[in-house]
CSV table of C-alpha atoms in Angstrom, one decimal:
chain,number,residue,atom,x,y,z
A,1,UNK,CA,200.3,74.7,35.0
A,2,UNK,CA,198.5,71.8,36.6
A,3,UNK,CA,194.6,72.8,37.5
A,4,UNK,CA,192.3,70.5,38.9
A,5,UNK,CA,187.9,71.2,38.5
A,6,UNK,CA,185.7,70.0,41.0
A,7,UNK,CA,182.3,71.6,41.0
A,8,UNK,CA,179.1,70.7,42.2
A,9,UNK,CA,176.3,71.1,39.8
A,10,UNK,CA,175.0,74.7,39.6
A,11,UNK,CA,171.3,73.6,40.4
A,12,UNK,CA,169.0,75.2,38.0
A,13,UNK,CA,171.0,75.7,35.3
A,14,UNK,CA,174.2,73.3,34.8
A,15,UNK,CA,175.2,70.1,35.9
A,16,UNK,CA,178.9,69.4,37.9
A,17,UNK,CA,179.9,67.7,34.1
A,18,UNK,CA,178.7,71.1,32.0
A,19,UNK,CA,179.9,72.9,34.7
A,20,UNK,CA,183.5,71.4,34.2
A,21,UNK,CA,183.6,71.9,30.4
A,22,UNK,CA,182.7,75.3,30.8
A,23,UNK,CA,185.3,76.6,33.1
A,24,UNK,CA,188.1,74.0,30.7
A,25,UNK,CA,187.0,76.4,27.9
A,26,UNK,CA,187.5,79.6,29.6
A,27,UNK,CA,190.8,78.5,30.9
A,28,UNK,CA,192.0,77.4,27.6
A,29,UNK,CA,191.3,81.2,25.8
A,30,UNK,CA,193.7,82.4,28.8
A,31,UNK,CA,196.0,79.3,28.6
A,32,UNK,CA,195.9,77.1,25.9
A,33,UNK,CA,198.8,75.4,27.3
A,34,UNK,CA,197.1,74.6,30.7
A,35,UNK,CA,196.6,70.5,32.1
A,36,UNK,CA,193.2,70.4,33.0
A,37,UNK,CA,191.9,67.4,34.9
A,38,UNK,CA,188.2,67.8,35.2
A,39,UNK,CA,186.2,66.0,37.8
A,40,UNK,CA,182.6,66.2,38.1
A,41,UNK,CA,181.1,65.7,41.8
A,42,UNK,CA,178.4,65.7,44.1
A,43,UNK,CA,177.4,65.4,47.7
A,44,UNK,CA,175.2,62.3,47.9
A,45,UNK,CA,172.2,64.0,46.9
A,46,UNK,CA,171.2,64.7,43.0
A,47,UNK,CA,173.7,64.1,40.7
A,48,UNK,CA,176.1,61.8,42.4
A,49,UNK,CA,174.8,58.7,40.3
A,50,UNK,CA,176.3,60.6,37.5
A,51,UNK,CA,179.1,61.3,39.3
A,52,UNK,CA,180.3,58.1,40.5
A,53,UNK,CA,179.3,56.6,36.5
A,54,UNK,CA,181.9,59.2,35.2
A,55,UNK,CA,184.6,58.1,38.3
A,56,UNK,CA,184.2,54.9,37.9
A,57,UNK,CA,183.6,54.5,34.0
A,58,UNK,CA,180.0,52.9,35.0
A,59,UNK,CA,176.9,51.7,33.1
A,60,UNK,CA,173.7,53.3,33.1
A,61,UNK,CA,170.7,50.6,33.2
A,62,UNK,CA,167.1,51.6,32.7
A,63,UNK,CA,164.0,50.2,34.8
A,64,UNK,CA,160.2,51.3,34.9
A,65,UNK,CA,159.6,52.1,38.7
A,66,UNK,CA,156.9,54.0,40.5
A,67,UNK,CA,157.4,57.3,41.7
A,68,UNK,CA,156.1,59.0,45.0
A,69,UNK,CA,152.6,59.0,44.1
A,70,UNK,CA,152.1,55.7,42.0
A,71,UNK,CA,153.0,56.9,38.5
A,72,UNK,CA,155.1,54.6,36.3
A,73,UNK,CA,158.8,56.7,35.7
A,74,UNK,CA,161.4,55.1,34.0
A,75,UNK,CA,164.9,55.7,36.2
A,76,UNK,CA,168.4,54.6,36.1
A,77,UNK,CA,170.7,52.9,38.0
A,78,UNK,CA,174.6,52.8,37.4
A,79,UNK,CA,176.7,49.7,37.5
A,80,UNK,CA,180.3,48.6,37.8
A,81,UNK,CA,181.4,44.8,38.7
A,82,UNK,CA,179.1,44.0,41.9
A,83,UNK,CA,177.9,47.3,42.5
A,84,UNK,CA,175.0,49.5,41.5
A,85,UNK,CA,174.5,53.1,42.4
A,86,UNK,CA,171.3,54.4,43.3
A,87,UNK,CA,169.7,57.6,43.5
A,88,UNK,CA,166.6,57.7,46.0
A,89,UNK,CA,166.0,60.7,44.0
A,90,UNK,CA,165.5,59.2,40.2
A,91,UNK,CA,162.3,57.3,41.9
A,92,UNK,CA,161.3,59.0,44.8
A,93,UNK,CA,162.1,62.7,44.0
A,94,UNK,CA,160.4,65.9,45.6
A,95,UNK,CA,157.5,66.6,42.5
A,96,UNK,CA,155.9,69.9,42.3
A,97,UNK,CA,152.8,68.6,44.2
A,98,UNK,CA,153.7,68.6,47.4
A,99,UNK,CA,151.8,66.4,49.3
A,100,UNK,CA,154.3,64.3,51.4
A,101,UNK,CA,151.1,62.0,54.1
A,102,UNK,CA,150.4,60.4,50.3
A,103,UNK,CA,153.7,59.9,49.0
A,104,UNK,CA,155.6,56.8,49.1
A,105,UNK,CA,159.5,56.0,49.0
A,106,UNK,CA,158.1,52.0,47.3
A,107,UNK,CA,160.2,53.7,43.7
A,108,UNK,CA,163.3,53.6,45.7
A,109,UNK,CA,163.0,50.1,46.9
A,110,UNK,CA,162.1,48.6,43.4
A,111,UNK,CA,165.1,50.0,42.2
A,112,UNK,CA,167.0,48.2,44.4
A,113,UNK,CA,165.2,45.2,43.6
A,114,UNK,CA,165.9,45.4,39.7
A,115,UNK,CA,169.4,45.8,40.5
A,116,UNK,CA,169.7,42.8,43.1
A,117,UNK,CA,168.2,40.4,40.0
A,118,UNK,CA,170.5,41.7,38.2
A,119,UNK,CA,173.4,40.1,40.0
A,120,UNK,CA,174.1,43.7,41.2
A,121,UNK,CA,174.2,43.1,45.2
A,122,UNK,CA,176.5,46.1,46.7
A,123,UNK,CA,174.2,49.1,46.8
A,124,UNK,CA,175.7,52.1,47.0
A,125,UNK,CA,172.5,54.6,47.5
A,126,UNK,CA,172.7,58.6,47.1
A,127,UNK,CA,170.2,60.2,49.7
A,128,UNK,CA,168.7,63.7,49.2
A,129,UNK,CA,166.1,65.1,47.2
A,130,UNK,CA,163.4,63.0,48.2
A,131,UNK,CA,159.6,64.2,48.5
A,132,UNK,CA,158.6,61.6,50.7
A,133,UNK,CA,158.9,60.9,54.6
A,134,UNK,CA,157.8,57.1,55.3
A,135,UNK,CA,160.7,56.0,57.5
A,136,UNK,CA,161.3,53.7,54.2
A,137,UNK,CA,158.3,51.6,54.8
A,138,UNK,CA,157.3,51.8,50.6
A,139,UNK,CA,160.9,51.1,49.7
A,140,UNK,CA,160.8,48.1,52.1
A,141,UNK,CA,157.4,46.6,51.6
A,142,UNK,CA,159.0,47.2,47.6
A,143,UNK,CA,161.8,44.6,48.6
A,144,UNK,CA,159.4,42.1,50.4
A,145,UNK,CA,158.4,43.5,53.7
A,146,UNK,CA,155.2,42.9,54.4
A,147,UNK,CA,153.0,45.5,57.3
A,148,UNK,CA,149.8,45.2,58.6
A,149,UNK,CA,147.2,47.4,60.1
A,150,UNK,CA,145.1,47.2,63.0
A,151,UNK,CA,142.6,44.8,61.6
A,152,UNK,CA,145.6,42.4,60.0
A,153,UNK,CA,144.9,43.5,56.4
A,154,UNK,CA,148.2,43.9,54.5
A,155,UNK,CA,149.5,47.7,53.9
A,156,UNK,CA,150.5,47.2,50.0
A,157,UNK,CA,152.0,50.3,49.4
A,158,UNK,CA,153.2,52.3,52.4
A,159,UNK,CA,152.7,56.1,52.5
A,160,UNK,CA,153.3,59.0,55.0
A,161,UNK,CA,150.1,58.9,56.3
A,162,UNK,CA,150.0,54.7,56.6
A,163,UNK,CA,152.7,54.5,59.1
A,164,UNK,CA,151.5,55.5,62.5
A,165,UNK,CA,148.8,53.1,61.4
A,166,UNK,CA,151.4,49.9,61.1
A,167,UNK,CA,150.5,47.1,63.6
A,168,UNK,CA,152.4,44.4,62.1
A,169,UNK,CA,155.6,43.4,60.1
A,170,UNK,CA,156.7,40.7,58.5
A,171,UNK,CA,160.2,39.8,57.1
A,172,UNK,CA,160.1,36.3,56.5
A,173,UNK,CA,160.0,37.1,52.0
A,174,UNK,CA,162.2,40.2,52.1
A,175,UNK,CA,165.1,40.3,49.4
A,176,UNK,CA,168.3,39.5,51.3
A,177,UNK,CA,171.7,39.2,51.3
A,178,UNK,CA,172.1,43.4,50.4
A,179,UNK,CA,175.4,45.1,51.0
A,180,UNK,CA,174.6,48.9,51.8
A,181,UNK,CA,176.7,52.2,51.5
A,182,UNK,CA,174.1,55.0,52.6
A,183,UNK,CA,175.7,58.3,51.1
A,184,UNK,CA,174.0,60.8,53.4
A,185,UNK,CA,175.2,64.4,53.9
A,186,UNK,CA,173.1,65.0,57.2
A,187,UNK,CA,173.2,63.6,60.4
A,188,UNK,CA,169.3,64.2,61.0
A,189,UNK,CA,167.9,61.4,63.3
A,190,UNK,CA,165.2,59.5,62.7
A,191,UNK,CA,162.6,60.6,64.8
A,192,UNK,CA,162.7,63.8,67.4
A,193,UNK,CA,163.1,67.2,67.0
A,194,UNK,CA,166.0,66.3,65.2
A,195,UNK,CA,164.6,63.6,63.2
A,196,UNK,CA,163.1,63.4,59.7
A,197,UNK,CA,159.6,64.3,60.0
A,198,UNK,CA,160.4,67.9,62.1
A,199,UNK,CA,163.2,68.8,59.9
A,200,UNK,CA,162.4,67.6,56.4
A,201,UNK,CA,158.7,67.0,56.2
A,202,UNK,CA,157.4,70.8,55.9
A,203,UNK,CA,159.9,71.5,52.9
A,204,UNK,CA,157.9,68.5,51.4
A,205,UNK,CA,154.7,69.8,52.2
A,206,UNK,CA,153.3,69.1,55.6
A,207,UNK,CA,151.9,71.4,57.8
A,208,UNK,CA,152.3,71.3,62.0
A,209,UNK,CA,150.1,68.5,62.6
A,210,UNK,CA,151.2,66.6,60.0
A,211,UNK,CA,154.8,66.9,61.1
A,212,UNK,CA,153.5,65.3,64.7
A,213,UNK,CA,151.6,62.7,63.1
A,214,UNK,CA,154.9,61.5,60.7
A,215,UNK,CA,157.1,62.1,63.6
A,216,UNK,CA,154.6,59.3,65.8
A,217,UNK,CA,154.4,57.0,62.6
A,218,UNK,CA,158.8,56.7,62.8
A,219,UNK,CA,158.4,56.1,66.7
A,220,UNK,CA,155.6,53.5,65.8
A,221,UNK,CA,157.6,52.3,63.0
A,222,UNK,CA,160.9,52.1,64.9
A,223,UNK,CA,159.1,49.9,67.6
A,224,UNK,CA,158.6,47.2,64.6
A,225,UNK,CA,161.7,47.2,63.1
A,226,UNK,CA,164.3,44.8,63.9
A,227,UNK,CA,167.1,47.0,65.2
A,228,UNK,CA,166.1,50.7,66.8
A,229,UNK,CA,167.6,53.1,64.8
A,230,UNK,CA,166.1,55.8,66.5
A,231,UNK,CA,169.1,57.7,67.6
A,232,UNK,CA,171.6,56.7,65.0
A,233,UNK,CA,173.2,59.8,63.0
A,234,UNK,CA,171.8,59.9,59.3
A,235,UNK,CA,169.1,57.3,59.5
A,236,UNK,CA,166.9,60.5,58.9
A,237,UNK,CA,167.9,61.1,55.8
A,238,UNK,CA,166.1,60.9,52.5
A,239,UNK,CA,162.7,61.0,54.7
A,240,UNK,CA,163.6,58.0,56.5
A,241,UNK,CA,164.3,55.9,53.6
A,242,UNK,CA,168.1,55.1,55.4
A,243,UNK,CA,166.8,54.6,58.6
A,244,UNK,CA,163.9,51.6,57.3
A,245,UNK,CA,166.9,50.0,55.1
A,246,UNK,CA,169.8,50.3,57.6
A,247,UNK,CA,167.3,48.8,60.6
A,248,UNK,CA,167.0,45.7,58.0
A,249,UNK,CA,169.9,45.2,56.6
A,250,UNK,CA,172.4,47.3,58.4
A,251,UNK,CA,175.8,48.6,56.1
A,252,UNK,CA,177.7,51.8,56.5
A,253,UNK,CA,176.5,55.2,56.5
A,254,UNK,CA,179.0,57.2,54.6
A,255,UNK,CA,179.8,60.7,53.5
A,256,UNK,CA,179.0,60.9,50.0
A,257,UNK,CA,181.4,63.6,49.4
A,258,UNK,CA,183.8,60.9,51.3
A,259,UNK,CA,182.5,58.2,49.1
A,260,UNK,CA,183.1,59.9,46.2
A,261,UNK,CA,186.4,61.1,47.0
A,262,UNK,CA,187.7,57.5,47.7
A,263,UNK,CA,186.8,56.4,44.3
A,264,UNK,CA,188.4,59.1,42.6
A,265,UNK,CA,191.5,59.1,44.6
A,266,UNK,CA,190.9,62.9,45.1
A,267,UNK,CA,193.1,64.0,47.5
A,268,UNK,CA,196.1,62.1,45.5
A,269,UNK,CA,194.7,64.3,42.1
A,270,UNK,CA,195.0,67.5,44.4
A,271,UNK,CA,198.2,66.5,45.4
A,272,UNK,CA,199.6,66.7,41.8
A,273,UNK,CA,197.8,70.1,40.7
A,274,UNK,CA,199.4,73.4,41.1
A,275,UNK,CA,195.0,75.2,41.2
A,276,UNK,CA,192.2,73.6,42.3
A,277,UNK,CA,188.8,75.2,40.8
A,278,UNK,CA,185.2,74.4,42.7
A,279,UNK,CA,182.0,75.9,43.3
A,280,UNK,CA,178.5,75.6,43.2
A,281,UNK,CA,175.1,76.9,42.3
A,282,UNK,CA,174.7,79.5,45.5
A,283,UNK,CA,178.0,80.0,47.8
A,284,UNK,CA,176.6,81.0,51.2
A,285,UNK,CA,176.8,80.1,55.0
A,286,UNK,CA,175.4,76.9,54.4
A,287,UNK,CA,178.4,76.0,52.2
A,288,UNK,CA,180.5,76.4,55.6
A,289,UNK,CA,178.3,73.8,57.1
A,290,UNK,CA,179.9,70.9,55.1
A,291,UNK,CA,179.0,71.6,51.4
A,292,UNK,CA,181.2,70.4,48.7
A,293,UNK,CA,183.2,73.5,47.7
A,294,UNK,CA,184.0,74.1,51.8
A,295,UNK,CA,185.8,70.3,51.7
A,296,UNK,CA,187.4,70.9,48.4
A,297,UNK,CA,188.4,73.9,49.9
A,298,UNK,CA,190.0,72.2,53.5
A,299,UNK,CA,191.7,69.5,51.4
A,300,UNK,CA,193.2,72.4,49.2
A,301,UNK,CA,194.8,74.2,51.4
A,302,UNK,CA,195.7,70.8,53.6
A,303,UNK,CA,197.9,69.9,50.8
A,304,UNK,CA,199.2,73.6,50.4
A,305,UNK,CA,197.5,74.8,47.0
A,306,UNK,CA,195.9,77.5,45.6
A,307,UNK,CA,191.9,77.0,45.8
A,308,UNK,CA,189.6,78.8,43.6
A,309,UNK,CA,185.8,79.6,44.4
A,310,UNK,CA,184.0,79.9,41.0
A,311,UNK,CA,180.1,80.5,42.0
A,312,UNK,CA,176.7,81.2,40.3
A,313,UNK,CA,176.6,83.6,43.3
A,314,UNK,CA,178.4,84.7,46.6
A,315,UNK,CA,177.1,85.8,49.8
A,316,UNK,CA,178.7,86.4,53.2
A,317,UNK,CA,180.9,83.7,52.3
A,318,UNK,CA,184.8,83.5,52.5
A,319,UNK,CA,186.8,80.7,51.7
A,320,UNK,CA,190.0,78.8,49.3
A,321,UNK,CA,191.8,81.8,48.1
A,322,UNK,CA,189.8,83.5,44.8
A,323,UNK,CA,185.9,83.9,44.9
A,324,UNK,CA,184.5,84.8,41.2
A,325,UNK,CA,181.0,85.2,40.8
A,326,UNK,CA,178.5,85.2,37.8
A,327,UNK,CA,176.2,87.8,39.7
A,328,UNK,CA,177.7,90.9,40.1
A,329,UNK,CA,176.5,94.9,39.4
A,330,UNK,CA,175.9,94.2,36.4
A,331,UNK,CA,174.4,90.6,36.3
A,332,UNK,CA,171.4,89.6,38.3
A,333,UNK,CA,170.3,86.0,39.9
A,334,UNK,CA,167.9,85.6,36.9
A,335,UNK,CA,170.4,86.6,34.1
A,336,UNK,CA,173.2,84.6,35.5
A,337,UNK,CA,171.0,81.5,35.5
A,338,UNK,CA,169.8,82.2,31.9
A,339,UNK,CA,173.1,82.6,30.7
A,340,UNK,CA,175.5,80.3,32.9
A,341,UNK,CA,177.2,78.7,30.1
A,342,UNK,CA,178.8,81.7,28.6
A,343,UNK,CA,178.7,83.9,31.7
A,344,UNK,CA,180.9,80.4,33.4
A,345,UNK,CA,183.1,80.3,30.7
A,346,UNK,CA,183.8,83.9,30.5
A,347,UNK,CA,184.5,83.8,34.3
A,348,UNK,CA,186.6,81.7,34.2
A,349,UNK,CA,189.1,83.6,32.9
A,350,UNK,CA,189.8,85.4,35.7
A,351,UNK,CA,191.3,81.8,37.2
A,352,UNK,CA,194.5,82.9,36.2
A,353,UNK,CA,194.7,86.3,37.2
């Protein structure tokens, strides 16, 4: 018996690696016998540094950056041959203070920066989990841009409440010769109703007016930038942070799930397994929107195999062809998340039932 583990992380509790080693060790009290491949993934948004470093066999390389509001953080990068893997989140993650008009994405660009001097100049950067909405001025003006405002006085570090204020631009110093893969998981605009400021900015703390004002900051933005990205699909993402880079230096916006599936060869490992085991923290509507255990679940039965849903909890959701669940009549939300470990692995089990 061939079986194949993809999670995503359970957020909250596990991560898509203890995940996998937690359903292996179930399986193996039911099988010992069983080949188990496990391999950890993501979507493009937290955890698919990690994920790509285990694909791909990477290094992890340390840097002091600045997070959304100023303070020195220390955050990673991963590395193999030309490429470095970057998570917008390690530098410019949502915080607990939620106060998006003073938070900048300038972490995210000085990551990018350290990994350019090091040689490193394929970018591949994970968007999601961001608590800042910019457009990617900070992470710019980070990598050389240089914006003005009304009186001609230079804009240092750019925040959410700086950018309907820009008047100038200048890209004459900015690092060049980047190669970008944008691993983005929405197709949010960026500016509009669609765009980053109306759909993204209130989760990061902004109330009505300040969602106006940020959306009038990308237009403003946009108009200074060298290419209008206004309309392109994904550019919203991360709080802007793809749109600023892409107008600049242009590259690919990819799936991550897509991006991570090309490096692992995934649909050739699902070919070869007789299961294939995935799930996630929360299993829901959403995940039939595009999340990670609804793909694993298409390319499953594309290839004509048995899919597992293994969940930290299920509802109004059907897809592959087993749901388990850690939350059931007798285990709530709280308790399953307080004991995934050994509720996962004892769930598990039921795989091969």
């Amino acid at each position: 018996m061939k079986i194949l583990i993809v999670p995503d992380s359970f957020k909250g509790s596990l991560t898509s690696e203890e995940v996998c080693e937690c359903i292996r060790d179930g399986i193996h009290e039911t099988d010992s016998g069983a080949e188990i491949t496990t391999l950890p993934f993501a979507d493009g948004g937290e955890g698919f540094a990690v994920s790509m470093a285990s694909i791909c066999k990477g290094n992890i390389l340390y840097t002091n950056v600045h997070n959304i509001y100023g303070r020195p953080v220390k955050a990673p990068i991963v590395t193999f041959g030309k490429t470095a893997v970057i998570e917008c989140a390690a530098a410019s993650g949502l915080l607990h203070r939620k106060d998006v008009m003073n938070a900048t994405s300038y972490g995210t660009g000085e990551l990018i920066k350290f990994a350019v001097s090091r040689s490193f100049s394929n970018i591949i950067l994970g968007l999601g989990g961001s608590g800042c909405c910019d457009g990617g001025a900070g992470a710019l003006a980070a990598l050389g841009a240089v914006f003005y405002d009304e009186n001609y006085t230079k804009i240092s570090i750019p925040k959410g409440k700086d950018i309907n204020y820009i008047f100038g631009l200048n890209l004459r110093n900015i690092v060049k010769d980047i190669n970008f893969i944008f691993a983005c998981d929405v197709e949010n605009e960026y500016c509009g109703k669609n765009g980053a400021a109306y759909v993204f900015a209130p989760q990061k703390g902004a109330n009505e007016k300040q969602v106006e004002e940020l959306d009038d900051g990308f237009k403003r933005l946009n108009a200074f930038l060298p290419n209008d990205i206004s309309r392109v699909k994904g550019t919203g993402a991360a709080g802007g942070i793809c749109g600023g880079l892409y107008s600049v230096y242009g590259g690919e916006i990819k799936s991550g799930f897509d991006i991570l599936a090309e490096y692992s060869l995934l649909e050739e490992k699902i070919k070869g397994a007789d299961i294939i085991v995935t799930g996630e923290g929360k299993t829901d509507a959403q995940t039939l929107m595009g999340k990670l255990p609804y793909k694993i679940s298409l390319l499953a039965k594309k290839h004509g195999k048995k899919c597992v849903i293994i969940s930290g909890s299920i509802d109004g959701a059907r897809l592959g062809d087993k749901m388990i669940s850690l939350v059931d009549e007798n285990t709530t939300v709280d308790e399953a998340i307080k004991n995934a470990p050994s509720l996962l692995r004892e769930k598990a089990k039921y795989i091969l039932q």
